[in-house]
mmCIF file of C-alpha atoms and ligand atoms in Angstrom:
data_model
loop_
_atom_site.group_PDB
_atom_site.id
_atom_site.type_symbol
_atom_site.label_atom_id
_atom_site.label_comp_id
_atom_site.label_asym_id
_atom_site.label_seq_id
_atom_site.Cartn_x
_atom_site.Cartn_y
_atom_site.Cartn_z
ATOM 1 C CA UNK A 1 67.417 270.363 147.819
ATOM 2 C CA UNK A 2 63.711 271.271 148.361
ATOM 3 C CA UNK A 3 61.638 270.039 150.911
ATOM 4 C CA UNK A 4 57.989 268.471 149.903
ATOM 5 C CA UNK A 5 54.763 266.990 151.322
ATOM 6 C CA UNK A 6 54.842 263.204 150.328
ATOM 7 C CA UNK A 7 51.497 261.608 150.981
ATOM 8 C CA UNK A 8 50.891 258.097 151.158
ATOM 9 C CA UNK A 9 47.533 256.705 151.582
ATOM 10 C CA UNK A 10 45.889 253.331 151.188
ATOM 11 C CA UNK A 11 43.876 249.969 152.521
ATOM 12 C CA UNK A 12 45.096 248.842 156.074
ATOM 13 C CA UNK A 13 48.185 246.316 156.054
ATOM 14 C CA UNK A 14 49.786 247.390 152.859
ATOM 15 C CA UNK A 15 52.807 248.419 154.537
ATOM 16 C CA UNK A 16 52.012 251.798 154.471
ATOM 17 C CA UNK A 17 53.565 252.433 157.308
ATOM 18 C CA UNK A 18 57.112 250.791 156.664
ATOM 19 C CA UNK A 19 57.605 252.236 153.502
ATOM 20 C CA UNK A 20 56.834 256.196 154.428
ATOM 21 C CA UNK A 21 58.961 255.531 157.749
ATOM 22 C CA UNK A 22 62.218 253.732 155.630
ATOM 23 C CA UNK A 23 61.106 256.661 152.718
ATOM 24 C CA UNK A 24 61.352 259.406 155.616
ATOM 25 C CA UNK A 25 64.740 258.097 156.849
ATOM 26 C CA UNK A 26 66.569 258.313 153.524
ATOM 27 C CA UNK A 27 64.980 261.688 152.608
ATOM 28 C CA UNK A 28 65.871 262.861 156.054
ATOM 29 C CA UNK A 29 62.443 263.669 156.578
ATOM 30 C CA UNK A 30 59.898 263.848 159.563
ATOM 31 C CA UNK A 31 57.462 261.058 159.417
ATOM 32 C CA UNK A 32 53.888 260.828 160.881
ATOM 33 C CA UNK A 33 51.630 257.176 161.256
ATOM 34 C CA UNK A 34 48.390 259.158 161.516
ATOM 35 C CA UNK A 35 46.870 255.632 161.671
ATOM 36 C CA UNK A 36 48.530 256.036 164.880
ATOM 37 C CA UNK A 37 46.735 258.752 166.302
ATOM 38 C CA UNK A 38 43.066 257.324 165.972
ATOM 39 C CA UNK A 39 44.581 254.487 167.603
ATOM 40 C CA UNK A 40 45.641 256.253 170.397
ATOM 41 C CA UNK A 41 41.909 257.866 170.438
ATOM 42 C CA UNK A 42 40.788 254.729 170.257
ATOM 43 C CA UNK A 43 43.039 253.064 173.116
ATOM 44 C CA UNK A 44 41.404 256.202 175.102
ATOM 45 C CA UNK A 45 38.063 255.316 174.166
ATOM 46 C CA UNK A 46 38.483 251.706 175.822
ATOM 47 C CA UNK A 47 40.242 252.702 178.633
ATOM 48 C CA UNK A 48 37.340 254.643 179.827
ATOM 49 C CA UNK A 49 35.021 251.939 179.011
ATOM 50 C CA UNK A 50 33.125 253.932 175.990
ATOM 51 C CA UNK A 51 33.342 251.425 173.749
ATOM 52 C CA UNK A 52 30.704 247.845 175.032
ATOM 53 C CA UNK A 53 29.613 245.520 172.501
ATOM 54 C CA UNK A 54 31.497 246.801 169.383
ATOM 55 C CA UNK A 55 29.533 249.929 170.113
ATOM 56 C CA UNK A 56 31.176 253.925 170.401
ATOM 57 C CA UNK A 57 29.428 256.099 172.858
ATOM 58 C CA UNK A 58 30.502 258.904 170.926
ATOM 59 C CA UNK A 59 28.781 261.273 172.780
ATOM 60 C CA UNK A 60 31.162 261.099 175.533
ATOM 61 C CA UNK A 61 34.148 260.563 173.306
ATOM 62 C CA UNK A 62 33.440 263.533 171.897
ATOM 63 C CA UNK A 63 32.738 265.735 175.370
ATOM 64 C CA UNK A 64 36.040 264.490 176.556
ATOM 65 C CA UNK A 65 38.008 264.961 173.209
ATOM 66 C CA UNK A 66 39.413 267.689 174.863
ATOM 67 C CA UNK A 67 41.309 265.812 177.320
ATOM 68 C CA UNK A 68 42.823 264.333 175.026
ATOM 69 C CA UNK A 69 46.728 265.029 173.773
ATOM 70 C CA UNK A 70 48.635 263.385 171.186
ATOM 71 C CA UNK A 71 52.304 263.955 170.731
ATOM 72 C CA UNK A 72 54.763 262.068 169.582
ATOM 73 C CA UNK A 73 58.498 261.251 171.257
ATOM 74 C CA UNK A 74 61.589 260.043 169.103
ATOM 75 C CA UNK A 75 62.135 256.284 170.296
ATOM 76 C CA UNK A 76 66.272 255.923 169.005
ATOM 77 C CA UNK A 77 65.655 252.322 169.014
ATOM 78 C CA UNK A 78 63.304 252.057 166.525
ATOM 79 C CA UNK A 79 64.755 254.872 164.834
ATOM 80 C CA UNK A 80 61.031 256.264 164.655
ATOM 81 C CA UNK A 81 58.495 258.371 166.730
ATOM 82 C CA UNK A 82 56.532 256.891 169.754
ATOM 83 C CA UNK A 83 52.905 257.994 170.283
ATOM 84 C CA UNK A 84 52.413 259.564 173.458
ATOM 85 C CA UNK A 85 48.835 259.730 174.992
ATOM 86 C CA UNK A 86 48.377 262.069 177.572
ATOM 87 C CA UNK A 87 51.648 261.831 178.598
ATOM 88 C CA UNK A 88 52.221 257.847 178.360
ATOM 89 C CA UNK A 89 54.006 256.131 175.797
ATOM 90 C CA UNK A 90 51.419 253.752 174.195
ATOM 91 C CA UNK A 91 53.410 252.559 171.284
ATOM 92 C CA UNK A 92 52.754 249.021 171.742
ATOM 93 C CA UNK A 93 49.489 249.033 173.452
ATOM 94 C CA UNK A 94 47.999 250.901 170.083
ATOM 95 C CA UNK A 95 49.039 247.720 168.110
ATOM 96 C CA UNK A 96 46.824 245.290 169.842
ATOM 97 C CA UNK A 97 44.154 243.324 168.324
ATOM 98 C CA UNK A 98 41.349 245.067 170.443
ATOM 99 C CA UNK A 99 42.571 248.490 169.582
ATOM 100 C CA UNK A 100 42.517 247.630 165.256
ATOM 101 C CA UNK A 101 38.830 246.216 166.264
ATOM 102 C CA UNK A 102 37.349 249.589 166.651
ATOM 103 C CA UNK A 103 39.660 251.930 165.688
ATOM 104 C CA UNK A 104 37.647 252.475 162.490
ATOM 105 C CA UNK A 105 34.280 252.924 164.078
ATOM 106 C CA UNK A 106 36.647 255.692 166.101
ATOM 107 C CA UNK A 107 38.166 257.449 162.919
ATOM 108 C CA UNK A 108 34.692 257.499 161.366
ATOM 109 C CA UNK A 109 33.616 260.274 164.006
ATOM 110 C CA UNK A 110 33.388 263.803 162.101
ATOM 111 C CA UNK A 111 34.789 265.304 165.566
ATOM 112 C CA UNK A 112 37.472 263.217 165.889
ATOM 113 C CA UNK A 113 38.986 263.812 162.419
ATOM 114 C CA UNK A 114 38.463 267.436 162.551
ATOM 115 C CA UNK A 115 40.786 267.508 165.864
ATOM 116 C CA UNK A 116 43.353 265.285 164.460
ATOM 117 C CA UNK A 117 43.696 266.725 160.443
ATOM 118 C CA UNK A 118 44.282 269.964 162.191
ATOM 119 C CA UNK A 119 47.163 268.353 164.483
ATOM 120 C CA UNK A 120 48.696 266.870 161.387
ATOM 121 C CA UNK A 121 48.364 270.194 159.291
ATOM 122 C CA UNK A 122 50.640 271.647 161.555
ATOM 123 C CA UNK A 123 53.075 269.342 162.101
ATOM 124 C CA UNK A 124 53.511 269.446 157.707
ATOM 125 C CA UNK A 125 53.819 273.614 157.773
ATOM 126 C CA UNK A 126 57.155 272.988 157.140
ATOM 127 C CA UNK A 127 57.180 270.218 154.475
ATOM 128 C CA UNK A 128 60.100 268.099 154.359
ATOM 129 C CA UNK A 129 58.066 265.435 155.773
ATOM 130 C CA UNK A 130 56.480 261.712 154.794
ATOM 131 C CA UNK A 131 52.759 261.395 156.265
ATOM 132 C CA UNK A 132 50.716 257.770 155.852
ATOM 133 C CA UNK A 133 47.116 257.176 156.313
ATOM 134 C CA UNK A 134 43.628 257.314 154.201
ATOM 135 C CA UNK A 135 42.696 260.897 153.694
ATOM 136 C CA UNK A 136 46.630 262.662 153.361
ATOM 137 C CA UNK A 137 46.701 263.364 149.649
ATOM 138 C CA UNK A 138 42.584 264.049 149.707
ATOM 139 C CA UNK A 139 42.136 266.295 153.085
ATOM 140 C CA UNK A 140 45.111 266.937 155.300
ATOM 141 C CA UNK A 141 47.405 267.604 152.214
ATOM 142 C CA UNK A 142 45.850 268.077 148.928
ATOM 143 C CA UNK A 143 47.995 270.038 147.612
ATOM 144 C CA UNK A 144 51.112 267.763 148.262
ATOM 145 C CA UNK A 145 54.157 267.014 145.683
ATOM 146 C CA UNK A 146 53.579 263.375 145.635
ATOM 147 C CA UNK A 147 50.390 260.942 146.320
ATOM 148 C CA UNK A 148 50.962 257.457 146.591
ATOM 149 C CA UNK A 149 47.901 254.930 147.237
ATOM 150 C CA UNK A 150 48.757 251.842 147.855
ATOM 151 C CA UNK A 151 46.439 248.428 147.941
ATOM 152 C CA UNK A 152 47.220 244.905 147.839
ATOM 153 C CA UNK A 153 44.549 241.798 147.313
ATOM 154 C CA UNK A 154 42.713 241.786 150.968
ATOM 155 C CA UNK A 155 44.217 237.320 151.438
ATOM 156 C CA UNK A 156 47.883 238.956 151.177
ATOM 157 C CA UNK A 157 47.179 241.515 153.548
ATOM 158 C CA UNK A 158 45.292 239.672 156.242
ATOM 159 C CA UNK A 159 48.341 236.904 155.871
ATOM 160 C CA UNK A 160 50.876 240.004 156.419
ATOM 161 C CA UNK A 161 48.897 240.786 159.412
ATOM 162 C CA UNK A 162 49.021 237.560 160.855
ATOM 163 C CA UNK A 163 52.264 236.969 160.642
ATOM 164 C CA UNK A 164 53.445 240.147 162.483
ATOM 165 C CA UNK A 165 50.525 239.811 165.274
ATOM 166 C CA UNK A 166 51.254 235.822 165.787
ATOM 167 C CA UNK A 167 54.795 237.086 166.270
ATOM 168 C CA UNK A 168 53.782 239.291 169.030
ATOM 169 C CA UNK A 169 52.629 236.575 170.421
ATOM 170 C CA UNK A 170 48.872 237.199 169.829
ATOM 171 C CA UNK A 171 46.424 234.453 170.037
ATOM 172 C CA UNK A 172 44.317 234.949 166.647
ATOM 173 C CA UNK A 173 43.140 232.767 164.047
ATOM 174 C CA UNK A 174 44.014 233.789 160.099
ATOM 175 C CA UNK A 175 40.297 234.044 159.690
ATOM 176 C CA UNK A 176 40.028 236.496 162.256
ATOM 177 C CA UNK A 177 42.612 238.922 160.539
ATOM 178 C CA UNK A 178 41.000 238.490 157.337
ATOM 179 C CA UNK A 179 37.598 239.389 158.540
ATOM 180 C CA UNK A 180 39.340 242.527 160.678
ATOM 181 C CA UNK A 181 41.099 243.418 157.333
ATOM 182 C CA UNK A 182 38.065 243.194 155.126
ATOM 183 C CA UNK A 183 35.802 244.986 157.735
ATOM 184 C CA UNK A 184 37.890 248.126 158.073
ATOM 185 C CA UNK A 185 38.658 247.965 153.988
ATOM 186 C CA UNK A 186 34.729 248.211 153.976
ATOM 187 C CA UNK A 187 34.203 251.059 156.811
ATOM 188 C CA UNK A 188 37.493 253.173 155.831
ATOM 189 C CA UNK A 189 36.092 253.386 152.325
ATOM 190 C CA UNK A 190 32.773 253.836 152.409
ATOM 191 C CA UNK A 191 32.603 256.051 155.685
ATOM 192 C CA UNK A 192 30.823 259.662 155.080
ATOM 193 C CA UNK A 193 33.451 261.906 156.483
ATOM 194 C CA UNK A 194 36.849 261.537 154.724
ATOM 195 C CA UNK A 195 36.793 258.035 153.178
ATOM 196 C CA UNK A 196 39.838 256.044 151.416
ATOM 197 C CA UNK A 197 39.728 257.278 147.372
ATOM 198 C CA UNK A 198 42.171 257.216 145.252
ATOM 199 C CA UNK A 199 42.305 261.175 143.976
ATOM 200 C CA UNK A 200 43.193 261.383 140.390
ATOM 201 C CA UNK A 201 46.674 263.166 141.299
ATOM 202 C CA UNK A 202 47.825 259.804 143.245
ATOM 203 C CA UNK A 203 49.900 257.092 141.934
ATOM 204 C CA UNK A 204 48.755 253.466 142.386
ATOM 205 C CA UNK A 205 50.870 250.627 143.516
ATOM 206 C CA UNK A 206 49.234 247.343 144.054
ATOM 207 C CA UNK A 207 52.442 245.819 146.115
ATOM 208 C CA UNK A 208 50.932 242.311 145.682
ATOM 209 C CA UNK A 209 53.462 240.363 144.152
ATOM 210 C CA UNK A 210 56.222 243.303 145.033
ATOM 211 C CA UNK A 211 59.254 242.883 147.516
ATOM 212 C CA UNK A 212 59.498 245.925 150.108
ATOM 213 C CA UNK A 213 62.544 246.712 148.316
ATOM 214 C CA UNK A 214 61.038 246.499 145.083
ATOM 215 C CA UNK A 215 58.140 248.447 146.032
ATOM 216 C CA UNK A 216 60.606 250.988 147.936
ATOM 217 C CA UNK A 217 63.063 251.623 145.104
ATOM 218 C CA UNK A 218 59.460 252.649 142.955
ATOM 219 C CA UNK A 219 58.322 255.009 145.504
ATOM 220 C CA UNK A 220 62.236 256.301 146.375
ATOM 221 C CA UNK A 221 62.749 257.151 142.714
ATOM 222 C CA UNK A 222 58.962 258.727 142.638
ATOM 223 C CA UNK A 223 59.954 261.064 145.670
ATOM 224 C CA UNK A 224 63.981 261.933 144.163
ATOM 225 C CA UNK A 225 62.048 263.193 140.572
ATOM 226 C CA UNK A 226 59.432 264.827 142.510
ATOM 227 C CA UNK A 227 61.898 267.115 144.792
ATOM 228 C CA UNK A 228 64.041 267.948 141.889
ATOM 229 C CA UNK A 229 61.209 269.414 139.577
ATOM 230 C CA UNK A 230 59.854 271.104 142.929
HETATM 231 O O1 DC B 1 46.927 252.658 159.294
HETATM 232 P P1 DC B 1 46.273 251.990 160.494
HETATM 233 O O2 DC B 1 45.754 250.601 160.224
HETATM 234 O O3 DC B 1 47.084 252.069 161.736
HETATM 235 O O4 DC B 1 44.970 252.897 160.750
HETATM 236 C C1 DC B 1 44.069 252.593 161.778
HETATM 237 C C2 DC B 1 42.661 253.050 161.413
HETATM 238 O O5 DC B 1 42.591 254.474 161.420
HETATM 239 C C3 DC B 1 42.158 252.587 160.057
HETATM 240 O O6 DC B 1 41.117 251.645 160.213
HETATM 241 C C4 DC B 1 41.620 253.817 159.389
HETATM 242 C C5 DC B 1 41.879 254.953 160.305
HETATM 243 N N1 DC B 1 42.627 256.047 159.693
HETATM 244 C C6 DC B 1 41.906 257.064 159.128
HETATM 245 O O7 DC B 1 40.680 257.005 159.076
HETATM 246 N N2 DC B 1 42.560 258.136 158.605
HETATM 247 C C7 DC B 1 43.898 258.208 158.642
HETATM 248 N N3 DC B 1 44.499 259.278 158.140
HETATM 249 C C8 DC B 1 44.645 257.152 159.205
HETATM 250 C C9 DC B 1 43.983 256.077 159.716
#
């Protein structure tokens, strides 16, 4: 069986994420959040106080980029990979509320992306692998075998969200997650470098009114077509 590059890009809470990862199990293929990895720039950001009053001092983000080193560890719980930052398994603190506040002012730095498409270029040299995020099937893989996009209205989203974050035990109003989901939908698509499009070669699923296992079994049978005309 041939090995491809399945992208899958798309607005924030779509379940982007779940999908590629339960998509990259069955295939048994490598899977990369890339979301992850501007939240772990992001998390880095904070933690040396460069980001005050919704404000990036990108200036020193960017002197100190260089200090920065993402890798990823396999976590057999989850079944998945861990982000590792610097060393430190920040899995969980990447997930907080503060972190999805600015993490899109933080992706929206030219530097920044350049230093992380390159990471993810590499770790898709050998293909057999599922990658999500906004810019897979337009910059870091434009050439791959299949491009999903997925959206969903921004309400269903936002109420996704919520659920998952009140669950965590987070103190946060639906409001709130709406406004965080319809800010980022705003700054992730109408950013200069890299922005969220939908490229011609990418197939649209609005997962709106879909189960995840409806929505899987689409994308599953997508993929199985794809890597047997490859
Ligand atoms: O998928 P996510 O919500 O974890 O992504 C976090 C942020 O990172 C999101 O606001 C957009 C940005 N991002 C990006 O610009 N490019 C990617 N390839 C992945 C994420």
């Amino acid at each position: 069986m041939k090995s491809i590059v399945i992208a899958i890009d798309g607005h924030s809470s779509t379940g982007k994420s779940t999908v590629a990862k339960k998509l990259a199990k069955e295939l048994e293929y490598k899977y990369v959040d890339t979301g992850a990895m501007y939240r772990a720039v992001t998390l880095f950001a904070i933690r040396n106080n460069w980001i005050r009053n919704a404000e990036v001092d990108e200036n020193q983000l960017i002197e100190n980029l260089s200090s920065v080193e993402i890798n990823f560890e396999y976590n057999p719980e989850a079944g998945t990979n861990d982000v590792i930052l610097n060393g430190e398994n920040v899995e969980k603190e990447i997930r907080a509320m503060e972190v999805s506040e600015h993490v899109s002012s933080v992706a929206k730095i030219d530097e920044v992306r350049k230093k992380l498409v390159e990471i993810q270029k590499q770790l898709g040299d050998e293909k057999g692998i599922v990658m999500d995020g906004r810019d897979i099937g337009s910059v870091v893989f434009p050439d791959a075998e299949l491009k999903i996009f997925m959206t969903a209205s921004a309400d269903i989203r936002a109420q996704r969200r919520f659920n998952e974050l009140k669950e965590k035990g987070e103190d946060i109003t639906f409001e709130e997650v709406l406004k965080n989901v319809k800010h980022r939908d705003d700054i992730d698509s109408n950013r200069k470098n890299s922005p969220l499009i939908l490229s011609d070669d990418a197939i649209k699923i609005d997962n709106s009114e879909l189960s995840q296992e409806e929505q899987f079994e689409i994308i599953l049978n997508l993929a199985k077509k794809r890597i047997a005309s490859a």
